[in-house]
């Protein structure tokens, strides 16, 4: 779609396609943003129906999606009354039979179907009461002499109700597609992938792929066409990300030559424990980056409790030893506060000045901090979004650490760069493990470090599921743990859509806990986002100091909170939480040497997905495994960590299921850029041209970088 010829054909307004006209054009533009011939070609089918093959009933299992059978129908039975009323029948071929079920149109079926005729059945076998059946299958009279739908391989398109009123259902779109494809010539769709990549990865040429994706002649060509277009999409993303990375590597970076003073002193005198090997390895990687003369852009992934904070501090000390300042940003006030109090203590031991700046800093205090910062009298500034404000100016900012980055928009990250003439080094830390494939697509431009080892002596957290009838047992268990001197979190869900009800739930929960665990023997705290900052601090501090044994809270305690003495995490209505959030919450316990527990309180009845989430939590503590399941369950669009990374608007590839293609595409992009980083080789001319034409009409890269 990248030659002058191709461009003019593909940019032909859609109303000029035979069969469209002004009214349908209007609907196509409004409903699915199809303005041109080219746009229509990019409307990819969501599924194909394979009517080239007949299955034998005995070969059916519940792994198939839509299949086609040939046979007769007998044994009609009407069962039940009212809403439960249904019609069943038996469909049979030479050596098998299977049940058919209808809930609607019963009269019509009874009248229309003849038990002596042979039918072609098309549908999806589903499991009901551990027996397979077809519900509301497509049935078509088999007529050997006449052509039927059988024998074709058809694409299905998503359409809207509005489109259907203009007969633009899936069949309608197919018809338009056929008209368009009949006019489409190879010169309209020029190749954009280099020949050697196409032969290495056995990819169909672009013209053939476009044709076969819409009008496949057979299953194999359809599969090849889809693979080719997915590869292309993912390859172009990788190419862009990797080019971005190359450009960044050319950017001059601050060289942090010495680590002799504070770093050494801290390491020798103030480090409260021996670093894990993973922590040492990551620090070496950071050291290498900050010596290289180019700007560091590194993502540090480390499961909850893997010890990222100390890595952050040591990284900041590298800047300070070279007379630079450092900043650390956290997504919430509570977390910023926590970082501040734990780092302050460590820093004071080696004479380093730390300050905290958040939205609720008083104006006098803020003024003092800002002027000290500008004069270079502050070494480390910890804070929230407040750090991004324009009046927060450093004398010479060398390193920025961003904790739990998925809460920060990309634009905000970019703002940080401008806080120094030479852009500061950036270390982004996340405890949300991102599956490899997703990381490659979202953060392909960053270097990645992984803390894949927990500090020694940690016991795996024991996770169990309980329901309301077992509440008394849970209370008994809580009393036992408190008697041992431990503390307990109880977390309630709170989402915007049901905020009022959720807050009432929380309040009720707090009251019933306070009744079951009365003063003076017990102290219960409550914490939620709607509380005033000072009240939050008060409650949090009481809990951190061990003055309260139970903390009833919403997910405000989710990120980063560190109270090693807390050993029990109880999550109410656990089925309402996403997997990554459950994992984050569970990570609040198991931080000390004691055995810790996570109790997932759920309803009796769970959806299939809910059950999978709970079971996954009970089965594993491994954040990466959990992230994989999460990706499978929710799809990449909803993964925590992706929402704010820019909308990756994939037209055909699927990050959850196309892992192998992503790997191939990345490999191909790396190899290509190693050989020809600026795409000057004539063989890469088409690709370069294509990229340029794409960049001009896409804001994707602005979002993701
Ligand atoms: P996270 O990666 O979740 O931010 P933290 O940095 O909060 O983890 O560390 C979790 C706990 O482990 C803290 O109490 C911290 O002091 C402790 N810790 C970190 N590194 C080590 C280590 N190498 N040995 C022992 N304890 C450690
Ligand atoms: Mg942390």
XYZ file of C-alpha atoms and ligand atoms in Angstrom:
733
model
C 0.000 0.000 0.000
C 2.940 2.162 -0.651
C 3.324 3.136 -4.267
C 1.774 6.149 -5.909
C -0.459 3.755 -7.848
C -1.277 1.701 -4.818
C -1.887 4.800 -2.792
C -4.385 6.307 -5.171
C -6.341 3.079 -5.544
C -6.323 2.372 -1.833
C -7.232 5.907 -0.913
C -10.300 5.871 -3.146
C -13.281 6.959 -1.041
C -15.402 3.990 -0.042
C -18.560 5.384 -1.665
C -17.006 4.655 -5.055
C -17.040 0.946 -4.411
C -19.837 -0.727 -6.335
C -22.613 -1.623 -3.919
C -21.771 1.022 -1.331
C -23.296 4.397 -2.194
C -23.721 7.407 0.077
C -25.940 5.878 2.775
C -23.883 2.777 3.367
C -20.702 4.838 3.118
C -21.987 6.997 5.944
C -22.576 3.948 8.136
C -19.199 2.428 7.289
C -17.427 5.651 8.226
C -19.344 6.218 11.443
C -19.446 2.658 12.711
C -16.092 1.168 11.769
C -14.015 4.092 10.471
C -13.835 2.714 6.962
C -13.316 5.718 4.710
C -11.356 4.245 1.831
C -10.738 1.043 -0.114
C -7.572 0.581 1.922
C -9.485 0.863 5.192
C -11.885 -1.838 4.092
C -9.012 -4.188 3.320
C -7.731 -3.671 6.854
C -11.009 -4.838 8.312
C -9.809 -8.297 9.225
C -12.168 -11.238 9.782
C -12.530 -12.337 13.388
C -13.079 -15.960 12.416
C -13.407 -18.278 9.455
C -15.935 -20.945 8.872
C -14.525 -24.012 7.324
C -17.211 -25.525 5.164
C -14.804 -27.558 3.139
C -14.715 -30.415 5.589
C -17.326 -32.738 7.088
C -16.681 -34.217 10.510
C -17.883 -37.652 11.603
C -19.922 -37.428 14.804
C -17.684 -39.978 16.529
C -14.696 -37.636 16.062
C -16.244 -34.678 17.839
C -14.810 -33.459 21.101
C -15.103 -30.149 22.864
C -11.850 -28.796 21.474
C -13.395 -27.957 18.134
C -14.895 -24.607 17.444
C -17.269 -24.471 14.513
C -17.611 -27.646 12.491
C -19.805 -29.129 9.822
C -21.611 -32.471 9.864
C -23.838 -34.343 7.439
C -26.694 -36.531 8.692
C -30.358 -36.950 9.565
C -32.515 -35.848 12.467
C -34.966 -37.902 14.578
C -36.425 -38.117 17.996
C -37.899 -34.646 18.579
C -38.854 -34.013 22.209
C -40.362 -30.963 23.851
C -39.252 -30.613 27.460
C -40.120 -28.236 30.284
C -42.420 -25.270 30.681
C -42.209 -21.495 30.361
C -38.685 -20.176 30.320
C -37.227 -23.631 30.745
C -39.032 -24.918 27.693
C -36.830 -26.462 25.043
C -36.771 -28.789 22.092
C -34.255 -31.590 21.720
C -33.561 -33.970 18.855
C -30.930 -36.483 17.807
C -28.649 -35.852 14.877
C -27.031 -38.996 13.491
C -24.673 -40.113 10.754
C -23.347 -43.556 9.812
C -21.672 -44.323 13.084
C -22.613 -41.770 15.708
C -25.226 -39.487 17.188
C -25.362 -36.228 19.095
C -28.049 -34.125 20.741
C -29.436 -30.889 19.304
C -31.123 -28.278 21.510
C -33.334 -25.291 20.746
C -34.752 -22.790 23.212
C -36.423 -20.591 20.654
C -38.224 -20.965 17.354
C -39.398 -24.408 18.413
C -42.558 -24.282 16.352
C -40.631 -23.324 13.267
C -38.102 -26.131 13.695
C -40.830 -28.741 14.202
C -42.581 -27.586 11.074
C -39.535 -27.108 8.898
C -37.481 -30.218 9.494
C -38.192 -33.480 7.784
C -36.912 -36.664 9.400
C -36.329 -38.327 6.037
C -34.041 -35.638 4.635
C -30.280 -35.317 4.942
C -29.035 -32.058 6.475
C -25.813 -30.199 6.685
C -25.322 -29.061 10.255
C -23.004 -26.222 11.135
C -22.241 -25.221 14.715
C -20.038 -25.370 17.758
C -20.219 -28.435 19.997
C -20.631 -27.479 23.639
C -20.447 -29.459 26.810
C -23.628 -29.578 28.871
C -24.042 -31.907 31.872
C -20.853 -33.614 30.680
C -22.476 -34.460 27.346
C -21.744 -32.759 24.054
C -24.544 -31.100 22.117
C -25.251 -28.407 19.564
C -27.413 -25.496 20.644
C -29.229 -23.667 17.846
C -27.107 -25.122 15.025
C -27.321 -23.881 11.444
C -29.187 -26.471 9.411
C -29.351 -26.613 5.670
C -30.998 -29.201 3.489
C -28.358 -31.270 1.688
C -28.959 -31.320 -2.029
C -26.261 -33.208 -3.843
C -27.136 -31.759 -7.223
C -27.235 -28.140 -6.082
C -24.405 -26.106 -4.726
C -24.812 -25.358 -1.046
C -22.741 -23.391 1.401
C -20.676 -26.499 1.882
C -17.430 -26.472 -0.006
C -16.554 -22.838 0.668
C -14.284 -21.315 3.214
C -15.779 -18.132 4.526
C -14.559 -15.164 6.530
C -16.718 -13.639 9.273
C -16.611 -9.938 10.119
C -17.713 -8.058 13.204
C -20.477 -5.637 12.429
C -22.776 -3.434 14.471
C -26.565 -3.248 14.724
C -26.571 -0.003 12.765
C -24.646 -1.677 9.981
C -27.092 -4.544 9.905
C -29.972 -2.154 9.193
C -28.155 -1.328 5.943
C -27.603 -5.038 5.233
C -23.987 -4.686 6.198
C -23.857 -7.828 8.263
C -20.950 -10.222 7.897
C -22.334 -11.501 4.590
C -22.822 -7.947 3.365
C -19.218 -7.065 4.159
C -18.077 -10.260 2.425
C -19.901 -9.193 -0.710
C -18.228 -5.782 -0.692
C -14.893 -7.442 -0.089
C -15.369 -9.660 -3.134
C -16.149 -6.642 -5.300
C -13.034 -4.889 -4.045
C -10.769 -7.904 -4.346
C -11.873 -8.410 -7.935
C -10.378 -5.001 -8.760
C -7.293 -5.382 -6.614
C -4.028 -5.851 -8.520
C -0.573 -6.802 -7.244
C 0.730 -3.295 -7.928
C -1.775 -1.928 -5.434
C -0.269 -3.900 -2.584
C 3.462 -3.719 -2.736
C 5.636 -5.796 -0.503
C 7.028 -4.112 2.619
C 9.028 -6.985 4.115
C 12.513 -7.688 2.766
C 12.791 -10.840 0.671
C 15.290 -12.558 2.972
C 12.983 -12.166 5.963
C 10.069 -13.521 3.966
C 11.948 -16.597 2.912
C 13.526 -17.169 6.308
C 10.170 -17.073 8.097
C 8.222 -18.569 5.194
C 5.876 -15.652 4.805
C 3.346 -15.216 2.053
C 3.833 -12.157 -0.143
C 1.744 -9.183 0.816
C -0.674 -9.213 -2.080
C -1.446 -12.909 -1.648
C -1.866 -12.364 2.084
C -4.371 -9.543 1.641
C -6.402 -11.625 -0.811
C -6.344 -14.803 1.217
C -7.121 -13.173 4.475
C -10.493 -12.136 3.122
C -11.203 -14.760 0.521
C -9.101 -17.794 1.314
C -9.102 -20.590 -1.214
C -8.279 -23.135 1.471
C -7.369 -23.558 5.102
C -3.629 -23.557 4.575
C -3.613 -20.307 2.607
C -5.865 -18.675 5.168
C -3.480 -19.639 7.955
C -0.477 -18.412 6.008
C -2.212 -15.137 5.225
C -3.068 -14.494 8.866
C 0.435 -15.404 9.993
C 1.959 -13.072 7.409
C -0.170 -10.102 8.467
C 0.442 -10.754 12.168
C 4.148 -11.020 11.576
C 4.138 -7.783 9.616
C 2.266 -5.936 12.342
C 4.521 -7.164 15.125
C 7.686 -6.747 13.087
C 6.915 -3.106 12.396
C 6.299 -2.475 16.094
C 9.600 -4.091 17.020
C 11.419 -2.174 14.335
C 10.086 1.109 15.645
C 10.898 0.299 19.263
C 14.382 -0.863 18.463
C 15.058 2.175 16.330
C 13.916 4.334 19.213
C 16.347 2.492 21.438
C 19.180 3.090 18.995
C 18.354 6.790 18.877
C 18.335 6.965 22.670
C 21.656 5.212 22.863
C 23.090 7.984 20.744
C 21.846 10.546 23.221
C 24.613 11.774 25.487
C 24.243 10.630 29.075
C 25.731 11.676 32.365
C 28.824 9.667 33.240
C 28.866 8.628 36.883
C 32.511 7.871 37.213
C 33.151 7.326 40.899
C 31.460 5.203 43.465
C 33.871 5.776 46.267
C 32.362 7.950 48.939
C 28.772 7.503 50.111
C 28.204 4.370 48.121
C 31.174 2.618 49.690
C 30.405 3.946 53.106
C 26.839 2.810 52.918
C 27.828 -0.563 51.566
C 30.345 -1.143 54.337
C 28.652 0.493 57.289
C 24.951 0.883 56.799
C 23.716 -1.917 54.573
C 21.358 -3.828 56.875
C 21.845 -7.175 55.153
C 23.900 -9.018 52.572
C 22.607 -8.338 49.064
C 21.175 -11.221 47.116
C 23.059 -12.302 44.010
C 20.239 -10.929 41.896
C 20.540 -7.527 43.565
C 24.292 -7.519 42.984
C 23.855 -8.466 39.343
C 21.308 -5.717 38.734
C 23.535 -3.134 40.400
C 26.357 -4.151 38.088
C 24.074 -3.670 35.106
C 23.130 -0.213 36.340
C 26.759 0.607 37.026
C 27.656 -0.332 33.470
C 24.841 1.862 32.098
C 25.809 4.901 34.131
C 29.438 4.626 33.057
C 28.662 4.172 29.396
C 28.246 7.822 28.481
C 24.717 7.265 27.205
C 21.464 7.728 29.010
C 20.190 4.750 30.978
C 16.604 3.674 30.347
C 16.221 0.544 32.350
C 13.206 -1.392 33.520
C 13.726 -3.328 36.738
C 11.242 -6.120 37.184
C 11.164 -7.762 40.546
C 8.396 -9.602 42.278
C 6.932 -8.136 45.434
C 9.432 -8.400 48.259
C 12.422 -9.032 46.008
C 14.168 -5.969 47.422
C 13.937 -3.259 44.806
C 14.101 -0.381 47.285
C 17.678 -1.015 48.314
C 18.684 -1.280 44.656
C 17.043 2.094 44.117
C 18.924 3.633 47.004
C 22.302 2.294 45.920
C 21.601 3.540 42.405
C 20.859 6.993 43.752
C 24.072 6.929 45.752
C 25.987 6.458 42.500
C 24.643 9.842 41.391
C 25.359 11.487 44.729
C 28.977 10.332 44.758
C 29.389 12.261 41.521
C 27.824 15.429 42.907
C 24.465 14.881 41.275
C 21.047 14.776 42.874
C 18.551 11.954 42.679
C 14.772 11.721 42.717
C 12.406 8.902 43.480
C 8.783 8.960 42.429
C 6.045 6.779 43.844
C 2.466 6.483 42.670
C 0.744 7.163 46.005
C 1.340 9.359 49.013
C 1.389 6.409 51.343
C 4.108 4.758 49.351
C 6.134 7.938 48.978
C 5.818 8.423 52.715
C 7.033 4.886 53.358
C 9.989 5.222 51.059
C 10.824 8.467 52.747
C 10.756 7.120 56.269
C 12.731 3.983 55.477
C 15.327 5.704 53.267
C 15.707 8.663 55.578
C 16.836 6.449 58.382
C 19.416 4.730 56.196
C 20.615 7.968 54.627
C 21.067 9.832 57.861
C 23.638 7.243 58.882
C 25.882 8.351 56.030
C 25.073 12.046 56.034
C 22.779 12.312 53.052
C 19.914 14.786 52.942
C 16.524 13.485 51.916
C 13.206 15.318 51.616
C 9.645 14.365 50.860
C 7.439 16.373 48.533
C 3.819 15.421 47.941
C 0.558 17.125 47.140
C -0.103 17.619 50.819
C 3.228 19.234 51.713
C 2.540 22.541 53.467
C 3.412 25.629 51.475
C 6.172 26.845 53.809
C 7.776 23.417 53.816
C 7.407 23.171 50.060
C 9.114 26.516 49.596
C 12.043 25.476 51.753
C 12.409 22.182 49.922
C 12.319 23.823 46.518
C 14.967 26.374 47.316
C 17.229 23.815 48.973
C 16.794 21.652 45.912
C 17.800 24.424 43.556
C 20.836 25.302 45.650
C 21.921 21.677 45.627
C 21.543 21.281 49.381
C 19.232 18.306 49.019
C 20.610 15.008 47.755
C 17.483 12.958 47.330
C 13.935 14.107 46.748
C 11.197 11.550 47.240
C 7.643 12.237 46.203
C 4.576 11.678 44.133
C 3.411 13.324 40.925
C 4.179 16.570 42.709
C 7.788 16.113 41.587
C 6.756 16.636 37.996
C 5.536 20.160 38.481
C 7.514 22.769 36.620
C 8.554 24.666 39.724
C 10.361 21.583 41.038
C 13.838 22.392 39.767
C 17.032 20.614 40.595
C 20.520 21.989 40.595
C 21.771 18.943 38.748
C 19.563 15.903 38.557
C 21.467 12.727 37.750
C 19.101 9.839 38.336
C 15.384 9.340 38.593
C 13.908 6.179 40.032
C 10.272 5.546 39.255
C 8.600 2.992 41.481
C 5.622 1.023 40.200
C 5.775 2.842 36.920
C 2.539 1.560 35.455
C 0.763 4.221 37.421
C 2.654 6.917 35.602
C 1.700 8.075 32.167
C 4.376 8.098 29.555
C 4.083 11.835 29.069
C 4.962 12.251 32.725
C 8.082 10.201 32.296
C 9.106 12.422 29.432
C 8.687 15.473 31.653
C 11.388 14.156 33.932
C 13.879 14.086 31.142
C 13.691 17.799 30.839
C 14.632 18.439 34.428
C 18.295 18.485 33.515
C 20.237 19.689 30.489
C 21.606 16.254 29.886
C 18.681 13.919 30.490
C 18.980 12.057 33.809
C 19.307 8.297 33.947
C 15.989 6.587 34.414
C 15.354 3.448 36.401
C 11.786 2.242 36.191
C 10.807 -0.355 38.775
C 7.796 -2.598 38.661
C 6.504 -5.404 40.808
C 3.883 -6.252 38.241
C 5.584 -9.036 36.392
C 4.961 -8.605 32.728
C 4.957 -11.700 30.562
C 7.886 -11.784 28.200
C 5.873 -11.300 25.058
C 4.067 -8.330 26.475
C 7.267 -6.775 27.788
C 8.852 -7.121 24.374
C 6.001 -5.274 22.780
C 5.445 -2.641 25.442
C 8.959 -1.991 26.626
C 11.011 -3.213 23.698
C 12.935 0.047 23.797
C 14.054 -0.292 27.423
C 16.797 -2.490 28.775
C 15.416 -4.964 31.237
C 16.833 -6.223 34.529
C 15.161 -8.880 36.611
C 15.374 -9.540 40.343
C 14.613 -13.223 40.170
C 15.610 -14.141 43.689
C 13.981 -13.374 47.020
C 16.066 -12.472 50.079
C 16.988 -15.568 52.066
C 14.858 -16.990 54.849
C 11.523 -16.176 53.281
C 8.894 -18.810 53.676
C 6.410 -19.269 50.839
C 3.084 -17.672 51.720
C 0.330 -20.230 52.291
C -2.811 -19.287 50.408
C -6.269 -20.756 51.019
C -9.822 -20.087 49.910
C -12.600 -19.723 52.484
C -16.251 -18.719 52.370
C -18.699 -17.019 54.720
C -19.712 -20.245 56.521
C -16.095 -20.642 57.596
C -15.844 -17.143 59.030
C -15.673 -18.290 62.651
C -12.701 -20.484 61.873
C -11.012 -17.536 60.198
C -11.599 -15.393 63.296
C -10.104 -18.113 65.504
C -7.077 -18.260 63.289
C -6.701 -14.488 63.460
C -6.767 -14.593 67.253
C -4.046 -17.238 67.282
C -1.822 -15.172 65.020
C -2.381 -11.995 67.021
C -1.552 -13.930 70.195
C 1.800 -14.733 68.584
C 2.335 -11.002 68.148
C 1.545 -10.798 64.441
C -0.524 -8.263 62.546
C -3.284 -8.730 60.005
C -4.579 -6.941 56.917
C -8.184 -7.243 55.795
C -8.746 -5.786 52.357
C -12.071 -4.875 50.782
C -12.625 -4.203 47.096
C -13.409 -0.660 46.092
C -14.064 0.274 42.532
C -15.330 3.502 41.135
C -18.535 2.115 39.652
C -19.785 0.843 42.984
C -17.839 3.138 45.244
C -20.684 4.037 47.612
C -21.727 0.449 48.244
C -18.137 -0.634 48.551
C -17.439 1.984 51.199
C -20.487 0.811 53.139
C -19.180 -2.750 52.906
C -15.847 -1.609 54.216
C -17.441 0.302 57.064
C -19.638 -2.681 58.000
C -16.625 -4.938 57.824
C -14.690 -2.619 60.090
C -17.540 -2.552 62.615
C -18.008 -6.294 62.718
C -14.273 -6.826 63.058
C -14.183 -4.278 65.866
C -16.981 -6.192 67.634
C -15.230 -9.542 67.214
C -11.888 -8.045 68.238
C -12.876 -5.552 70.953
C -10.825 -3.043 72.864
C -8.800 -3.037 74.994
C -7.251 -6.331 73.986
C -7.366 -5.477 70.303
C -6.917 -2.371 68.217
C -8.313 -2.120 64.733
C -7.332 0.463 62.103
C -9.242 1.548 59.049
C -7.709 3.036 55.920
C -9.193 4.120 52.619
C -8.536 6.643 49.904
C -11.384 8.957 50.884
C -9.818 9.709 54.265
C -7.918 12.920 54.901
C -4.177 12.683 54.399
C -3.355 13.225 58.056
C -5.843 10.559 59.190
C -4.357 8.132 56.741
C -0.895 8.851 58.046
C -2.100 8.450 61.606
C -3.667 5.040 60.971
C -0.770 3.834 58.859
C 1.757 4.908 61.430
C -0.127 3.182 64.220
C -0.117 -0.033 62.245
C 3.547 0.247 61.267
C 4.450 0.782 64.923
C 2.435 -2.277 65.927
C -0.079 -0.303 67.966
C -2.961 -1.798 66.025
C -3.149 -5.478 65.217
C -5.665 -5.386 62.415
C -5.782 -3.040 59.452
C -9.091 -2.960 57.589
C -8.471 -1.229 54.295
C -9.101 -0.849 50.617
C -6.432 -1.402 48.030
C -4.666 1.811 49.031
C -2.317 -0.518 50.838
C -1.652 -2.430 47.667
C 1.547 -0.977 46.422
C 4.832 -1.192 48.207
C 3.666 -0.980 51.817
C 6.170 -2.752 54.003
C 5.273 -3.993 57.487
C 7.377 -7.114 58.053
C 5.454 -8.082 61.198
C 2.191 -8.448 59.267
C 1.730 -12.119 58.507
C -1.899 -12.536 57.470
C -3.619 -11.013 54.451
C -7.350 -11.559 54.294
C -8.993 -10.487 51.045
C -12.769 -10.044 51.141
C -14.770 -10.770 47.984
C -11.550 -11.984 46.490
C -13.331 -12.991 43.292
C -13.814 -9.324 42.491
C -10.092 -8.656 42.227
C -7.915 -9.205 39.210
C -5.054 -11.654 39.467
C -2.250 -9.158 39.459
C -3.959 -7.148 42.163
C -4.433 -10.256 44.315
C -0.776 -11.028 43.897
C 0.229 -7.491 44.818
C -1.936 -7.597 47.910
C -0.587 -10.943 48.987
C 2.889 -9.483 48.634
C 2.166 -7.209 51.607
C 2.749 -10.207 53.874
C 5.597 -12.702 53.890
C 8.092 -9.887 54.358
C 9.464 -11.045 57.672
C 10.889 -14.383 58.759
C 7.548 -15.745 59.985
C 5.258 -18.083 58.102
C 2.652 -15.903 56.387
C -0.846 -16.617 55.153
C -3.246 -15.293 52.592
C -6.942 -16.055 53.016
C -9.157 -15.468 50.016
C -12.752 -14.996 51.157
C -15.114 -15.760 48.283
C -18.736 -16.411 47.514
C -19.937 -19.965 47.022
C -20.695 -19.450 43.392
C -17.844 -18.344 41.201
C -17.619 -17.815 37.481
C -15.247 -20.048 35.595
C -12.805 -17.188 35.365
C -13.167 -16.320 39.032
C -12.456 -19.906 39.980
C -9.356 -19.958 37.778
C -8.049 -16.812 39.419
C -8.566 -18.129 42.950
C -7.091 -21.503 42.104
C -4.040 -19.915 40.503
C -3.462 -17.886 43.648
C -3.736 -20.965 45.857
C -1.411 -22.948 43.577
C 1.512 -20.593 43.105
C 3.445 -17.658 44.526
C 5.324 -17.080 41.287
C 4.447 -13.653 39.927
C 5.456 -14.506 36.396
C 3.248 -17.602 36.293
C 0.395 -15.526 37.634
C 0.995 -12.868 35.025
C 0.843 -15.470 32.269
C -2.510 -16.764 33.504
C -3.730 -13.194 33.810
C -2.739 -12.481 30.237
C -4.591 -15.575 29.042
C -7.700 -14.705 31.049
C -7.969 -11.038 30.385
C -6.194 -10.430 27.155
C -3.463 -7.874 26.818
C -5.709 -4.820 26.622
C -6.685 -5.171 30.239
C -3.422 -6.217 31.754
C -2.295 -4.099 34.594
C 0.645 -2.174 33.332
C -0.628 -1.764 29.819
C -3.503 0.663 30.112
C -1.309 3.648 30.504
C 1.513 2.544 28.315
C -0.281 3.886 25.301
C -2.978 2.054 23.533
C -1.338 -0.640 21.567
C -3.878 -0.831 18.845
C -3.221 -4.176 17.280
C -5.359 -4.890 14.265
C -4.659 -8.565 13.901
C -2.010 -9.907 16.244
C -2.904 -10.999 19.763
C -0.320 -10.497 22.493
C -1.821 -13.256 24.601
C -1.631 -15.971 21.984
C 0.920 -14.911 19.409
C 4.010 -15.239 21.601
C 5.988 -17.293 19.063
C 5.342 -14.804 16.257
C 6.373 -11.919 18.534
C 9.673 -13.704 19.215
C 10.281 -14.266 15.523
C 9.373 -10.722 14.606
C 11.719 -9.324 17.233
C 14.556 -11.565 16.108
C 14.025 -10.507 12.524
C 13.954 -6.822 13.474
C 17.153 -7.085 15.521
C 18.971 -8.895 12.734
C 17.844 -6.355 10.179
C 18.890 -3.345 12.251
C 22.259 -4.918 13.040
C 22.920 -5.207 9.360
C 21.370 -1.938 8.205
C 20.327 0.363 11.056
C 19.243 3.248 8.857
C 17.614 1.116 6.157
C 19.858 2.432 3.418
C 20.229 -0.878 1.642
C 18.121 -0.794 -1.561
C 16.533 -4.080 -0.524
C 15.064 -2.252 2.449
C 13.823 0.670 0.438
C 10.209 -0.518 0.383
C 10.220 -1.045 4.095
C 11.664 2.377 4.787
C 9.143 3.986 2.509
C 6.327 2.120 4.161
C 7.447 3.106 7.675
C 7.602 6.740 6.690
C 4.113 6.687 5.259
C 2.859 5.003 8.435
C 4.544 7.366 10.851
C 2.917 10.351 9.294
C -0.542 9.089 10.102
C -0.081 7.419 13.439
C 0.356 8.755 16.925
C 1.124 5.330 18.273
C 4.799 6.007 18.898
C 4.169 9.201 20.663
C 2.049 7.229 23.076
C 4.373 4.409 23.726
C 7.813 5.949 23.976
P 9.999 -4.673 46.812
O 10.844 -5.273 45.744
O 8.655 -5.313 46.883
O 9.957 -3.177 46.753
P 11.375 -4.157 49.273
O 12.474 -3.384 48.696
O 10.294 -3.425 49.979
O 10.724 -5.095 48.170
O 12.006 -5.264 50.215
C 11.214 -6.144 50.938
C 11.851 -6.452 52.278
O 13.005 -7.236 52.109
C 12.280 -5.219 53.043
O 11.957 -5.404 54.385
C 13.773 -5.162 52.825
O 14.428 -4.528 53.872
C 14.125 -6.635 52.766
N 15.308 -6.969 51.969
C 15.640 -6.462 50.764
N 16.779 -7.013 50.305
C 17.178 -7.903 51.249
C 18.290 -8.793 51.363
N 19.227 -8.890 50.407
N 18.374 -9.566 52.455
C 17.418 -9.500 53.417
N 16.367 -8.672 53.377
C 16.232 -7.879 52.298
Mg 8.632 -1.664 46.562
